[in-house]
Coordinates of C-alpha atoms in Angstrom, one line a residue:
Chain A
M13 CA 101.7 159.7 99.3
T14 CA 104.8 157.5 100.5
S15 CA 104.3 157.4 103.8
I16 CA 101.1 157.9 105.9
R17 CA 100.8 158.9 110.1
V18 CA 99.2 156.5 111.4
G19 CA 98.4 157.0 115.5
N20 CA 96.9 154.7 118.2
A21 CA 94.4 157.1 120.7
A22 CA 93.0 154.3 122.5
G23 CA 94.4 150.1 123.5
F24 CA 90.5 149.1 125.2
W25 CA 87.3 151.7 125.9
G26 CA 87.6 153.1 129.7
D27 CA 91.7 154.7 127.6
N28 CA 92.5 158.3 128.5
L29 CA 89.9 160.2 127.4
D30 CA 92.6 163.8 126.8
A31 CA 95.4 160.7 124.9
P32 CA 93.0 161.1 121.7
R33 CA 93.1 165.1 120.6
L34 CA 96.5 165.5 122.7
L35 CA 98.2 163.5 120.1
C36 CA 96.3 165.4 117.4
E37 CA 97.4 168.1 118.3
S38 CA 101.1 167.2 118.0
G39 CA 101.1 164.4 115.9
Q40 CA 101.3 165.2 112.7
L41 CA 98.2 162.7 111.6
D42 CA 97.4 161.6 108.7
Y43 CA 94.6 158.8 110.9
L44 CA 93.8 159.1 114.2
T45 CA 92.5 155.2 115.5
L46 CA 91.1 154.1 118.6
E47 CA 90.0 150.6 119.5
Y48 CA 88.3 150.2 121.9
L49 CA 86.7 146.2 122.1
A50 CA 87.9 143.4 123.5
E51 CA 86.7 139.9 123.9
L52 CA 83.7 140.7 125.8
T53 CA 83.2 144.5 125.6
L54 CA 81.0 143.5 122.9
S55 CA 78.0 141.2 125.1
I56 CA 77.9 144.4 127.3
L57 CA 77.1 146.4 124.4
A58 CA 75.2 144.3 123.3
H59 CA 72.8 144.4 126.7
L60 CA 73.0 147.8 126.2
K61 CA 71.6 148.0 123.1
S62 CA 68.6 145.4 123.9
R63 CA 67.8 148.2 126.0
D64 CA 68.2 150.6 124.4
H65 CA 67.6 150.3 120.5
N66 CA 69.4 153.9 120.2
A67 CA 72.6 152.2 122.2
G68 CA 75.0 149.6 122.1
F69 CA 78.8 152.1 120.9
V70 CA 81.3 153.0 122.9
S71 CA 79.1 156.4 124.2
D72 CA 83.2 157.4 124.9
F73 CA 83.3 158.1 121.5
P74 CA 81.8 161.1 120.1
T75 CA 82.2 162.7 123.2
V76 CA 85.8 161.7 121.8
V77 CA 84.6 164.2 118.5
E78 CA 83.7 166.7 119.8
S79 CA 86.8 167.2 122.2
L80 CA 88.9 166.6 118.0
I81 CA 86.5 169.6 116.0
P82 CA 89.1 172.0 117.3
Q83 CA 91.6 169.4 114.6
L84 CA 89.1 168.3 112.5
R85 CA 89.4 171.9 111.1
A86 CA 93.1 173.1 111.7
Q87 CA 94.0 169.5 109.7
P88 CA 91.1 168.9 106.8
N89 CA 93.5 165.5 106.2
L90 CA 93.4 163.9 109.2
K91 CA 91.1 160.6 109.1
I92 CA 89.5 158.3 112.4
V93 CA 88.9 154.5 111.8
T94 CA 87.3 153.3 114.8
N95 CA 86.0 150.3 116.4
A96 CA 83.8 152.1 118.0
G97 CA 81.0 150.7 116.6
G98 CA 80.8 147.9 118.4
M99 CA 77.1 146.8 118.4
H100 CA 75.5 149.6 116.8
P101 CA 77.5 151.5 113.8
S102 CA 75.1 152.3 112.1
A103 CA 73.6 154.3 115.9
C104 CA 77.3 155.9 116.5
A105 CA 77.5 157.2 112.6
A106 CA 74.2 159.3 113.9
A107 CA 74.9 160.1 116.9
V108 CA 79.2 161.8 116.0
S109 CA 77.1 163.8 112.7
G110 CA 75.0 164.7 115.8
I111 CA 78.7 166.7 117.4
L112 CA 78.8 167.5 113.4
Q113 CA 75.7 168.8 112.8
K114 CA 76.4 171.5 115.5
A115 CA 79.1 172.6 115.0
G116 CA 78.9 173.5 111.3
M117 CA 80.0 170.0 109.8
N118 CA 78.3 169.1 108.3
D119 CA 80.0 168.2 104.8
V120 CA 82.1 165.5 106.5
R121 CA 82.2 162.6 105.3
V122 CA 81.0 159.4 108.7
A123 CA 81.1 155.8 107.7
A124 CA 79.4 153.1 109.4
V125 CA 81.0 149.0 109.1
A126 CA 78.6 146.6 109.5
G127 CA 78.8 142.7 108.9
D128 CA 79.9 141.0 111.8
D129 CA 76.9 140.4 114.0
L130 CA 76.1 136.4 112.9
L131 CA 73.5 136.4 115.8
P132 CA 70.6 137.4 113.8
Q133 CA 71.6 134.5 111.8
L134 CA 73.4 132.8 114.5
D135 CA 71.1 129.3 113.3
T136 CA 70.6 130.2 109.4
Y137 CA 74.9 128.9 109.6
L138 CA 74.0 126.6 111.8
A139 CA 71.8 125.0 110.0
A140 CA 73.6 125.6 107.2
G141 CA 76.4 122.7 108.8
E142 CA 79.0 125.3 110.4
P143 CA 80.1 123.8 113.6
F144 CA 81.4 126.9 116.3
Q145 CA 83.4 124.7 117.9
N146 CA 85.5 125.6 120.5
L147 CA 88.5 126.4 119.4
E148 CA 90.2 126.0 122.9
T149 CA 88.3 122.9 124.0
G150 CA 87.0 121.2 120.6
E151 CA 83.6 121.4 122.1
A152 CA 80.0 121.8 120.5
L153 CA 77.8 125.0 120.2
D154 CA 75.6 123.6 120.8
Q155 CA 75.1 122.9 124.3
I156 CA 75.5 126.4 125.2
R157 CA 73.1 127.8 122.9
P158 CA 70.3 129.0 125.0
Q159 CA 72.9 131.4 127.0
I160 CA 74.6 133.7 123.8
A161 CA 74.4 136.5 124.1
S162 CA 77.0 138.2 120.7
A163 CA 78.7 136.0 118.0
N164 CA 81.0 138.8 115.9
A165 CA 82.9 137.7 113.2
Y166 CA 86.7 139.8 113.7
L167 CA 86.5 141.6 110.0
G168 CA 89.2 142.6 108.3
A169 CA 90.8 145.8 107.1
A170 CA 88.2 145.8 103.2
G171 CA 85.6 147.8 104.8
I172 CA 87.5 150.5 105.6
V173 CA 89.0 150.5 102.6
Q174 CA 85.4 151.1 100.8
A175 CA 84.6 153.8 103.4
L176 CA 87.7 155.6 103.2
R177 CA 87.5 155.0 98.6
Q178 CA 83.9 157.4 99.5
E179 CA 85.7 159.8 100.8
A180 CA 84.9 158.7 104.3
R181 CA 86.6 161.2 107.1
I182 CA 85.1 159.9 110.4
V183 CA 85.9 155.5 109.6
V184 CA 83.5 153.4 112.8
T185 CA 83.1 149.5 112.8
G186 CA 81.4 146.9 114.5
R187 CA 84.7 144.0 114.9
V188 CA 87.3 144.1 113.1
A189 CA 91.2 142.8 113.7
D190 CA 92.8 145.7 115.5
A191 CA 95.7 145.3 113.5
S192 CA 93.2 146.1 110.1
L193 CA 92.6 149.6 111.7
T194 CA 95.6 149.9 110.7
V195 CA 96.2 148.2 107.6
G196 CA 92.8 149.7 106.3
P197 CA 94.0 153.2 105.6
A198 CA 97.9 152.1 104.2
V199 CA 96.2 149.7 101.4
H200 CA 93.8 153.3 101.2
E201 CA 96.3 155.2 100.3
F202 CA 99.3 152.6 98.9
G203 CA 96.8 151.2 96.3
W204 CA 97.7 147.7 97.8
D205 CA 97.1 145.2 96.1
W206 CA 95.1 141.4 98.9
T207 CA 97.4 140.0 97.2
D208 CA 100.7 142.0 98.6
W209 CA 101.0 140.0 101.7
N210 CA 104.7 140.8 102.5
S211 CA 103.3 144.7 102.5
L212 CA 100.0 144.0 104.6
A213 CA 102.4 142.1 107.1
A214 CA 104.4 145.3 107.7
A215 CA 101.4 147.2 108.2
T216 CA 100.0 144.5 110.4
V217 CA 102.6 145.0 112.6
A218 CA 102.9 148.2 112.7
G219 CA 98.4 147.7 113.9
H220 CA 99.7 145.2 116.0
L221 CA 102.2 148.0 118.3
I222 CA 100.3 150.7 118.1
E223 CA 97.0 148.8 119.3
C224 CA 97.3 148.7 122.8
G225 CA 98.0 152.7 123.1
A226 CA 101.0 153.5 125.5
Q227 CA 102.0 149.9 125.9
A228 CA 104.2 151.0 123.4
T229 CA 106.0 153.9 124.1
G230 CA 106.5 152.3 127.7
G231 CA 103.4 152.1 129.5
M232 CA 104.0 148.2 131.1
F233 CA 107.2 148.5 131.0
S234 CA 110.0 145.8 132.1
E235 CA 112.4 147.8 133.4
W236 CA 110.7 150.6 134.1
D237 CA 112.2 151.7 137.0
R238 CA 115.4 150.2 136.3
H239 CA 117.7 153.1 134.1
G240 CA 118.9 154.9 137.4
A241 CA 115.0 157.6 136.9
P242 CA 112.3 155.8 137.0
L243 CA 110.8 156.0 133.6
A244 CA 108.5 159.5 133.7
L245 CA 104.4 158.6 132.7
A246 CA 102.2 161.2 134.0
N247 CA 102.0 162.8 130.0
V248 CA 102.4 159.8 128.4
G249 CA 103.6 160.3 124.3
Y250 CA 100.7 157.6 122.9
P251 CA 102.4 156.2 119.6
I252 CA 102.3 156.7 116.3
A253 CA 103.2 154.6 113.1
E254 CA 104.7 156.1 109.9
I255 CA 103.4 153.2 107.4
S256 CA 105.6 154.4 103.8
D257 CA 104.0 153.3 100.4
G258 CA 107.3 150.1 100.5
G259 CA 106.3 148.8 104.3
D260 CA 108.9 150.5 105.9
V261 CA 107.9 151.8 109.5
V262 CA 109.2 153.5 111.7
I263 CA 107.1 153.3 115.8
T264 CA 107.4 156.8 117.3
K265 CA 105.9 159.5 119.7
P266 CA 105.2 162.9 119.9
S267 CA 108.0 165.5 120.7
G268 CA 107.8 167.4 124.4
T269 CA 105.9 164.4 125.9
E270 CA 106.9 161.2 128.6
G271 CA 107.6 157.6 128.3
A272 CA 109.8 156.2 125.5
V273 CA 110.2 154.7 121.9
T274 CA 112.8 152.7 121.9
V275 CA 113.9 148.7 120.8
A276 CA 112.7 148.0 124.7
T277 CA 109.8 149.6 124.5
V278 CA 109.0 148.0 121.2
A279 CA 109.8 144.7 121.5
E280 CA 107.6 144.4 124.5
Q281 CA 104.4 145.8 122.5
L282 CA 105.9 143.6 119.6
V283 CA 105.2 139.6 122.6
Y284 CA 102.2 140.9 124.0
E285 CA 99.5 138.6 123.3
I286 CA 100.5 136.4 121.0
G287 CA 100.8 133.2 119.7
D288 CA 103.0 131.3 117.7
P289 CA 105.1 134.0 115.6
A290 CA 105.0 132.4 112.5
H291 CA 101.6 133.3 111.7
Y292 CA 99.8 136.7 112.9
L293 CA 96.7 135.8 111.9
T294 CA 94.4 138.5 110.7
P295 CA 91.7 137.9 108.5
D296 CA 94.5 140.4 106.2
V297 CA 97.5 138.3 106.7
D298 CA 99.3 135.5 107.6
A299 CA 102.1 137.7 108.9
D300 CA 105.8 136.0 110.0
F301 CA 106.9 138.1 113.2
S302 CA 109.4 135.7 114.2
Q303 CA 112.6 137.2 112.3
V304 CA 111.1 140.9 112.5
T305 CA 114.4 143.1 113.9
L306 CA 114.2 146.2 115.8
T307 CA 117.0 149.5 114.9
Q308 CA 116.8 152.7 117.1
I309 CA 117.1 155.2 114.1
G310 CA 116.7 158.5 116.3
E311 CA 115.7 159.8 119.5
D312 CA 111.9 157.6 119.9
R313 CA 112.2 156.2 117.2
V314 CA 112.4 152.4 116.3
A315 CA 112.4 151.7 113.4
V316 CA 110.6 148.4 112.7
A317 CA 112.6 145.7 109.5
G318 CA 111.2 141.7 108.2
A319 CA 107.6 141.4 108.2
Q320 CA 106.6 138.3 105.7
G321 CA 103.1 137.9 104.8
G322 CA 101.3 134.4 103.2
P323 CA 97.9 134.6 102.2
A324 CA 95.3 134.7 104.6
P325 CA 93.9 132.2 106.6
E326 CA 90.1 131.1 105.1
N327 CA 88.2 131.5 108.0
F328 CA 87.5 134.7 109.8
K329 CA 88.0 133.9 113.9
V330 CA 84.6 134.9 115.6
S331 CA 83.8 136.4 119.8
L332 CA 80.7 135.4 121.2
A333 CA 80.2 135.6 124.7
Y334 CA 77.7 133.7 126.5
R335 CA 75.7 134.6 130.2
D336 CA 77.7 131.9 132.5
G337 CA 76.5 133.2 136.3
Y338 CA 77.6 135.2 139.0
M339 CA 80.7 136.1 140.3
A340 CA 81.1 138.6 144.1
T341 CA 83.5 139.2 145.2
G342 CA 84.8 140.3 148.9
S343 CA 87.9 142.2 150.7
L344 CA 88.7 142.6 153.7
V345 CA 92.2 144.0 155.1
I346 CA 93.4 141.6 157.2
C347 CA 96.7 143.1 160.2
G348 CA 99.3 142.0 162.6
R349 CA 101.6 139.9 163.2
G350 CA 101.1 135.9 160.7
A351 CA 98.8 138.5 158.5
I352 CA 99.0 136.2 155.7
A353 CA 97.9 132.6 157.8
K354 CA 95.9 134.5 159.8
A355 CA 93.6 135.0 155.9
R356 CA 93.8 132.3 155.1
A357 CA 91.6 131.5 158.2
C358 CA 89.5 134.5 157.4
G359 CA 88.7 132.9 153.9
Q360 CA 87.9 129.8 155.0
I361 CA 86.0 131.0 157.7
I362 CA 83.4 133.0 155.4
L363 CA 83.0 129.8 153.2
D364 CA 82.8 127.8 156.3
R365 CA 79.7 129.9 157.3
V366 CA 77.8 129.8 153.9
A367 CA 78.0 126.3 153.3
R368 CA 76.7 125.9 157.5
A369 CA 73.2 128.1 155.9
G370 CA 72.9 125.5 153.6
V371 CA 74.8 127.4 150.3
H372 CA 76.6 125.5 148.1
L373 CA 78.8 127.7 145.5
Q374 CA 79.9 126.4 142.7
R375 CA 83.7 128.3 142.3
T376 CA 85.2 129.7 145.0
N377 CA 89.0 131.2 145.8
I378 CA 90.6 132.5 148.4
E379 CA 93.9 135.2 147.6
T380 CA 95.9 137.1 150.1
L381 CA 97.3 140.8 148.0
G382 CA 101.0 141.3 150.1
G383 CA 101.4 137.5 150.3
G384 CA 102.0 137.0 146.7
D385 CA 98.9 135.8 145.3
S386 CA 98.7 138.2 142.4
V387 CA 101.1 134.7 140.6
P388 CA 100.6 132.0 143.3
G389 CA 104.2 130.2 144.3
G390 CA 105.8 132.7 141.2
W391 CA 107.9 135.4 143.4
P392 CA 111.1 134.7 145.5
D393 CA 111.7 134.6 148.8
R394 CA 109.6 137.9 150.7
P395 CA 109.0 139.6 153.9
E396 CA 106.6 137.9 156.3
P397 CA 104.2 141.1 155.3
W398 CA 101.9 142.9 158.6
E399 CA 99.3 144.0 156.2
V400 CA 97.3 142.2 153.2
V401 CA 94.0 142.5 151.8
L402 CA 92.5 139.0 151.9
R403 CA 89.8 138.5 149.1
V404 CA 88.0 136.1 148.2
T405 CA 85.5 135.7 145.2
A406 CA 82.2 133.2 143.4
H407 CA 81.3 132.3 140.5
D408 CA 77.2 130.6 141.2
P409 CA 73.8 129.6 138.6
S410 CA 72.3 131.6 141.4
K411 CA 72.8 135.1 142.7
P412 CA 70.8 134.8 145.9
N413 CA 73.6 131.7 146.5
L414 CA 76.6 134.3 145.9
E415 CA 74.5 137.9 147.5
R416 CA 74.4 135.2 151.3
F417 CA 78.3 134.4 150.7
L418 CA 78.5 138.9 150.7
R419 CA 77.2 138.7 153.6
E420 CA 79.5 136.9 155.9
F421 CA 82.3 139.4 155.2
A422 CA 81.1 142.2 157.6
P423 CA 80.5 140.2 161.1
L424 CA 83.9 138.7 160.4
V425 CA 85.0 142.2 162.0
T426 CA 83.2 141.3 165.1
A427 CA 83.2 137.6 165.5
G428 CA 86.8 135.8 163.8
P429 CA 90.8 136.5 165.1
P430 CA 91.9 140.2 165.7
G431 CA 93.0 142.8 163.4
V432 CA 90.1 142.8 160.8
T433 CA 89.3 145.6 159.4
G434 CA 88.8 147.6 156.2
Y435 CA 85.0 146.5 156.0
T436 CA 83.6 150.4 154.4
G437 CA 81.4 151.6 151.8
P438 CA 78.3 149.6 150.3
R439 CA 78.4 145.9 149.7
P440 CA 79.1 144.8 147.4
K441 CA 77.3 143.6 144.6
P442 CA 77.0 140.0 142.6
Y443 CA 77.2 140.7 138.1
P444 CA 76.4 139.3 135.5
V445 CA 79.7 136.6 134.5
M446 CA 79.6 136.4 130.2
A447 CA 81.9 133.7 129.7
Y448 CA 84.5 134.0 125.6
W449 CA 83.6 131.1 123.2
P450 CA 86.5 131.7 120.7
T451 CA 85.5 129.9 117.0
L452 CA 85.4 130.2 113.9
I453 CA 83.2 130.7 110.5
A454 CA 84.2 131.0 106.6
Q455 CA 85.1 134.2 105.4
T456 CA 82.6 132.8 102.2
R457 CA 79.6 133.3 104.6
V458 CA 80.8 137.5 106.1
T459 CA 80.7 140.3 103.9
P460 CA 80.8 144.0 105.5
Q461 CA 78.0 146.5 104.7
V462 CA 79.3 150.3 104.1
E463 CA 77.2 152.5 104.7
V464 CA 79.0 156.3 103.7
R465 CA 76.9 159.1 104.6
A466 CA 77.8 163.1 105.0
A467 CA 77.2 163.9 108.6
G468 CA 74.2 166.1 107.7
D469 CA 72.8 163.2 106.6
W470 CA 73.0 161.0 109.5
T471 CA 70.1 161.0 111.5
R472 CA 68.8 159.1 114.8
Chain B
M6 CA 129.4 134.4 145.0
N7 CA 125.4 133.0 144.8
N8 CA 125.4 130.2 141.9
T9 CA 122.5 131.8 140.6
I10 CA 121.1 134.7 138.9
S11 CA 117.8 135.7 138.3
L12 CA 116.3 135.9 134.1
K13 CA 115.2 140.0 135.1
E14 CA 119.6 140.6 135.1
I15 CA 119.5 138.9 131.9
A16 CA 116.0 139.8 130.3
H17 CA 113.1 141.2 130.3
A18 CA 109.6 140.5 129.7
R19 CA 105.8 141.5 128.9
S20 CA 102.5 139.5 129.4
G21 CA 98.6 139.4 128.6
D22 CA 96.6 137.0 128.2
K23 CA 95.4 134.5 124.8
G24 CA 91.8 133.7 126.2
T25 CA 91.9 131.2 128.7
G26 CA 95.6 130.8 128.6
A27 CA 98.7 133.5 128.9
N28 CA 100.9 134.8 126.9
V29 CA 104.6 135.7 128.3
G30 CA 107.8 136.7 125.8
V31 CA 110.6 137.4 127.3
I32 CA 113.7 138.7 125.7
A33 CA 117.8 139.0 126.3
Y34 CA 119.9 142.4 126.7
T35 CA 122.4 140.5 123.8
A36 CA 122.6 138.0 121.7
A37 CA 124.7 136.2 124.4
G38 CA 122.3 135.9 126.7
Y39 CA 119.9 135.0 123.7
A40 CA 122.3 131.9 123.9
F41 CA 122.1 131.2 127.0
L42 CA 118.4 131.2 127.1
E43 CA 118.1 129.2 124.2
Q44 CA 119.6 126.0 126.0
E45 CA 118.7 127.2 130.0
L46 CA 114.6 128.8 130.0
T47 CA 113.3 126.3 128.8
S48 CA 109.8 125.6 128.5
E49 CA 109.7 122.8 131.7
R50 CA 111.7 125.2 134.0
L51 CA 109.4 127.7 133.4
T52 CA 106.1 125.3 133.9
K53 CA 108.2 124.6 136.9
H54 CA 108.2 127.5 138.5
L55 CA 104.4 127.9 137.9
H56 CA 103.2 125.1 139.1
E57 CA 101.1 127.2 141.1
L58 CA 99.1 127.7 138.0
H59 CA 99.4 124.3 136.8
P60 CA 100.0 124.7 133.4
Q61 CA 99.8 122.3 131.2
G62 CA 101.0 122.4 127.5
V63 CA 103.8 125.2 127.6
Q64 CA 104.9 125.8 123.7
R65 CA 107.9 127.9 123.4
Y66 CA 108.6 130.4 120.4
S67 CA 111.4 132.0 118.9
L68 CA 111.6 135.4 117.6
P69 CA 116.0 135.8 116.5
G70 CA 114.7 139.2 115.2
I71 CA 114.7 140.4 118.3
R72 CA 116.4 138.0 120.7
A73 CA 113.1 137.3 122.4
Y74 CA 110.8 133.6 123.1
N75 CA 107.4 133.8 123.5
F76 CA 106.2 130.9 125.8
V77 CA 102.7 130.0 125.1
L78 CA 100.9 128.6 128.2
P79 CA 97.2 127.6 127.7
S80 CA 94.8 127.5 130.1
I81 CA 96.0 129.1 134.1
L82 CA 94.0 131.5 134.4
D83 CA 91.4 129.7 135.2
G84 CA 88.5 130.7 133.1
G85 CA 90.3 133.3 131.2
A86 CA 89.3 137.7 131.6
S87 CA 84.7 137.3 132.6
R88 CA 85.2 133.7 134.9
S89 CA 89.0 133.4 136.3
L90 CA 88.9 133.9 140.5
R91 CA 92.3 135.5 140.6
I92 CA 93.4 138.7 141.0
D93 CA 95.6 138.6 138.3
S94 CA 92.3 137.6 135.3
Q95 CA 94.5 138.7 132.9
G96 CA 97.6 138.0 133.3
K97 CA 99.3 140.8 132.7
V98 CA 102.0 140.9 136.1
L99 CA 103.4 137.3 135.1
A100 CA 106.3 138.0 132.9
L101 CA 107.9 140.3 136.7
A102 CA 107.4 136.8 138.0
V103 CA 108.9 135.1 135.0
L104 CA 111.7 137.4 135.8
E105 CA 112.1 136.3 139.5
M106 CA 113.0 132.6 138.1
Q107 CA 115.9 132.0 139.0
L108 CA 118.9 130.5 137.2
P109 CA 122.1 128.4 136.7
R110 CA 124.8 131.7 136.8
P111 CA 126.6 131.7 133.5
E112 CA 130.4 132.6 132.9
N113 CA 130.3 135.2 130.9
L114 CA 127.4 136.6 133.2
A115 CA 128.8 140.4 131.8
Q116 CA 128.9 140.5 128.4
M117 CA 125.0 138.6 128.9
Q118 CA 124.3 142.6 131.4
P119 CA 123.2 145.8 129.0
K120 CA 125.6 148.3 130.0
S121 CA 123.1 150.7 131.5
H122 CA 122.5 148.5 134.4
Q123 CA 125.4 146.7 135.8
S124 CA 126.6 148.2 139.0

């Protein structure tokens, strides 16, 4: 094959449930990718798995597969690659296989790619001298060791390629680098060598551009309303990367959909959540995005060229989450003249009353939404609003302390300044905080584990 | 005539989180605008604009192929996505605030604006 079409229809867990079906119906895809795992999603899945040994994966995915049964029948070459496996790829593969069995598609081969979960071996690695220092702060791991909830290496494309070579049609992984969901299919189809750095970099830039779904096709676009009419997005098309065996990349979307694929929308996604553009690091390649060029070659078609690659880093990035107390947020609407100042006063009354009750909260923050606090100090002169949302947030090791804090919002309606409203619905509850600890592990210590079976042979 | 312009007249932008920090990529509409931003859109000026978020060690990187500068702002998200006490815990709206920055009005402003935006 000389080129493939890879479409991505999920940029996070909770993205539009209809997008995979709509993209497959009109996208003429060879591969559908679905990216579900944000930094801390795995810690939530670890918690679910601890309560139910069949859980721990992205539960949306079997529902999505069910919606795709007609497309899987009509398009025999369509394959799916997703990190929906989360903390439990084999359970996810089994759940998906159950859907396929019900549809009479027992022959479809389903792969589970695991090996990213470091938690069972964490103490062994520590004893062997892996420091797991925090990449941002340099702190040593031992101070939070008892609170660790999950620790997963970002695997590369190798496990996905192994699965595709064993004729898997649906590949379910745990944590892999987002771009590797796209790199895997390209390496499999074109037989690229793992040292063909420029080709790996080209597929990596393609994966980076589509991994956040509609953010490449007009979602989040900062020029949304600057071209006359606002850009229509209700029926936004999700992105497709056409990748050739020579490493040429075109970003596009299905015809007949809304949104836009222009040099401007793609450029915004190229810079999304990157650090040094000369070193976009994945387990597959050290990709240089800095010289990338974008060219409009047709309606909703943008050619991406100029990505360069170098040898992959020796370490895998590790995403580690640890329990860090509780947070709670309450809000009220504050109306009338001087709303911003009044809201700040109300927030301070809440904190003063909590302190009077003998509760000393570790971290607190008062915000006036409508008063510019989404980026404090970052907005220019604004007219004085007649109503703002007061939002007060606290973080503390003690859940009872936060429950006490949340009791102080309702009394402000009757025992505070005039013009306080918007206290409806049940009282909010404190929720547990998972904090993020970015770190590294030597690639040599981690091996992907790949299991491929026909759907009829996967059972829970 | 006003002697300043908003960055949004000559560029567009996107932001997101990087652990406890954030990044903002600013893309110039034209080559003339990119050359102007090289001089005027410095790390120091961005640090000053966002001073209430206490940015420290702001880094600027260039992407000449798309006429963009990427700014990395370490530890400005008050602990990052899950620990931040702020509403925009992931830095998603920082880009719009950065586009409101005021810069000195260039003499060749028309060369920096896309045709579709000129009024």
